[in-house]
Amino acid sequence: MQESAEDPTIYEVIRAEHAGISQLLEELRGEEADEPEELLATVRDQLERHARAEEAVFYDVLVQSGDEKLRTLAREAEAEHSEVRRLLAELEAMPADDAKWAAGVESLALAVQRHVEREESEIFTAMEAILDDDQARTLAETFEAMEARVESEEAA
């Protein structure tokens, strides 16, 4: 399929998802969250779907580039995903009224924020040097298809 200038690039898709996840984390940080455990499950599902698609599609471009610095960027980003998964697991293991809940949510939000900032600066810059606009649009389509696949796996 020929990509058009109206189709989003991988950077636009990922930035939009980062914004949505940040919004959910802000809600989770708030003390007025009606069902914090349910909201955490939504955050977890979105983060997992996003991370798996990034790892399989986005970071794979860095790995396949043959450049050791780019491979290192991908490995470091995947390590950040692992840290976020660990923090999520810790939160899921405790009730929202636990004294450590708010600190856990804060740790999670900060870890995600650091990852997003690094990704949108260092990794996007590296990717922009590798991909032209058409490739970035095609990669966005592949990324979204991977997320849909992960979502259907989760639903099964």
Short mmCIF file of C-alpha atoms in Angstrom, two decimals, residues 8-154:
data_model
loop_
_atom_site.label_atom_id
_atom_site.label_comp_id
_atom_site.label_asym_id
_atom_site.label_seq_id
_atom_site.Cartn_x
_atom_site.Cartn_y
_atom_site.Cartn_z
CA PRO A 8 0.79 9.23 10.57
CA THR A 9 4.46 8.45 10.99
CA ILE A 10 5.71 6.05 13.62
CA TYR A 11 6.81 9.07 15.66
CA GLU A 12 3.32 10.59 15.62
CA VAL A 13 1.71 7.29 16.60
CA ILE A 14 4.11 6.69 19.47
CA ARG A 15 3.89 10.30 20.71
CA ALA A 16 0.08 10.08 20.75
CA GLU A 17 0.22 6.84 22.73
CA HIS A 18 2.73 8.33 25.15
CA ALA A 19 0.35 11.24 25.73
CA GLY A 20 -2.56 8.88 26.38
CA ILE A 21 -0.56 6.77 28.81
CA SER A 22 0.70 9.90 30.59
CA GLN A 23 -2.91 11.04 31.02
CA LEU A 24 -3.86 7.69 32.57
CA LEU A 25 -0.87 7.85 34.91
CA GLU A 26 -1.90 11.34 36.01
CA GLU A 27 -5.36 9.98 36.80
CA LEU A 28 -3.78 7.12 38.72
CA ARG A 29 -1.62 9.59 40.66
CA GLY A 30 -4.73 11.55 41.64
CA GLU A 31 -6.40 10.73 44.89
CA GLU A 32 -9.86 10.90 43.34
CA ALA A 33 -9.45 7.78 41.18
CA ASP A 34 -12.71 5.85 41.76
CA GLU A 35 -11.36 2.39 40.96
CA PRO A 36 -7.57 2.60 41.19
CA GLU A 37 -7.01 -1.13 40.70
CA GLU A 38 -9.11 -1.09 37.51
CA LEU A 39 -7.29 2.01 36.28
CA LEU A 40 -3.97 0.29 37.01
CA ALA A 41 -5.12 -2.70 34.94
CA THR A 42 -5.91 -0.33 32.04
CA VAL A 43 -2.50 1.32 32.39
CA ARG A 44 -0.83 -2.10 32.48
CA ASP A 45 -2.66 -3.32 29.38
CA GLN A 46 -1.84 -0.19 27.39
CA LEU A 47 1.80 -0.16 28.49
CA GLU A 48 2.24 -3.85 27.70
CA ARG A 49 0.64 -3.57 24.26
CA HIS A 50 2.73 -0.48 23.51
CA ALA A 51 5.98 -1.99 24.81
CA ARG A 52 5.57 -5.26 22.92
CA ALA A 53 4.90 -3.40 19.67
CA GLU A 54 7.89 -1.11 20.24
CA GLU A 55 10.16 -4.04 20.93
CA ALA A 56 8.99 -6.08 17.95
CA VAL A 57 8.69 -3.30 15.39
CA PHE A 58 10.34 -0.02 16.40
CA TYR A 59 13.43 -1.21 18.26
CA ASP A 60 13.94 -4.01 15.77
CA VAL A 61 14.91 -1.36 13.19
CA LEU A 62 17.71 -0.26 15.52
CA VAL A 63 18.82 -3.85 16.13
CA GLN A 64 18.80 -4.68 12.41
CA SER A 65 20.75 -1.52 11.51
CA GLY A 66 24.07 -3.23 12.22
CA ASP A 67 25.23 -0.19 14.21
CA GLU A 68 26.35 -1.17 17.71
CA LYS A 69 25.38 2.21 19.22
CA LEU A 70 21.84 1.80 17.87
CA ARG A 71 21.66 -1.77 19.13
CA THR A 72 22.71 -0.51 22.55
CA LEU A 73 19.94 2.11 22.44
CA ALA A 74 17.42 -0.66 21.73
CA ARG A 75 18.74 -2.86 24.55
CA GLU A 76 18.63 0.02 27.02
CA ALA A 77 15.06 0.89 26.01
CA GLU A 78 14.03 -2.74 26.47
CA ALA A 79 15.66 -2.70 29.92
CA GLU A 80 13.54 0.35 30.74
CA HIS A 81 10.45 -1.58 29.65
CA SER A 82 11.49 -4.40 32.01
CA GLU A 83 11.77 -1.93 34.87
CA VAL A 84 8.28 -0.58 34.14
CA ARG A 85 6.92 -4.16 34.08
CA ARG A 86 8.57 -4.83 37.46
CA LEU A 87 7.04 -1.69 38.97
CA LEU A 88 3.63 -2.63 37.57
CA ALA A 89 3.88 -6.10 39.10
CA GLU A 90 4.74 -4.60 42.49
CA LEU A 91 1.70 -2.32 42.34
CA GLU A 92 -0.60 -5.11 41.23
CA ALA A 93 0.49 -7.14 44.25
CA MET A 94 -0.80 -4.55 46.72
CA PRO A 95 -4.20 -3.05 47.42
CA ALA A 96 -4.71 0.62 46.55
CA ASP A 97 -5.19 1.48 50.22
CA ASP A 98 -1.73 0.16 51.08
CA ALA A 99 0.56 2.83 52.52
CA LYS A 100 3.11 2.10 49.75
CA TRP A 101 0.61 2.45 46.86
CA ALA A 102 1.10 6.19 46.21
CA ALA A 103 4.89 5.85 46.26
CA GLY A 104 4.65 2.90 43.87
CA VAL A 105 2.44 4.84 41.48
CA GLU A 106 4.87 7.74 41.63
CA SER A 107 7.83 5.45 40.89
CA LEU A 108 5.96 3.96 37.94
CA ALA A 109 4.96 7.36 36.55
CA LEU A 110 8.53 8.66 36.83
CA ALA A 111 10.00 5.56 35.17
CA VAL A 112 7.56 5.91 32.28
CA GLN A 113 8.25 9.64 32.00
CA ARG A 114 12.04 9.11 31.89
CA HIS A 115 11.63 6.42 29.24
CA VAL A 116 9.33 8.60 27.12
CA GLU A 117 11.67 11.58 27.29
CA ARG A 118 14.65 9.47 26.28
CA GLU A 119 12.77 7.70 23.54
CA GLU A 120 11.32 10.87 22.03
CA SER A 121 14.74 12.50 21.98
CA GLU A 122 17.55 9.97 21.51
CA ILE A 123 15.71 7.11 19.86
CA PHE A 124 13.52 9.23 17.59
CA THR A 125 16.62 11.13 16.45
CA ALA A 126 18.41 7.86 15.69
CA MET A 127 15.39 6.51 13.83
CA GLU A 128 14.95 9.69 11.79
CA ALA A 129 18.50 9.18 10.51
CA ILE A 130 17.57 5.68 9.30
CA LEU A 131 14.00 6.06 8.00
CA ASP A 132 12.60 8.37 5.36
CA ASP A 133 9.03 9.67 5.73
CA ASP A 134 7.45 6.87 3.70
CA GLN A 135 9.26 4.25 5.75
CA ALA A 136 8.18 6.00 8.97
CA ARG A 137 4.56 5.86 7.78
CA THR A 138 4.83 2.20 6.81
CA LEU A 139 6.41 1.40 10.18
CA ALA A 140 3.49 3.14 11.91
CA GLU A 141 1.09 0.84 10.11
CA THR A 142 3.15 -2.22 11.10
CA PHE A 143 3.33 -0.96 14.70
CA GLU A 144 -0.45 -0.53 14.91
CA ALA A 145 -1.00 -3.98 13.41
CA MET A 146 1.32 -5.48 16.03
CA GLU A 147 -0.60 -3.74 18.80
CA ALA A 148 -3.85 -5.11 17.44
CA ARG A 149 -2.32 -8.59 17.40
CA VAL A 150 -1.10 -8.23 21.00
CA GLU A 151 -4.54 -6.98 22.04
CA SER A 152 -6.26 -9.98 20.43
CA GLU A 153 -3.79 -12.32 22.17
CA GLU A 154 -4.59 -10.68 25.51
#
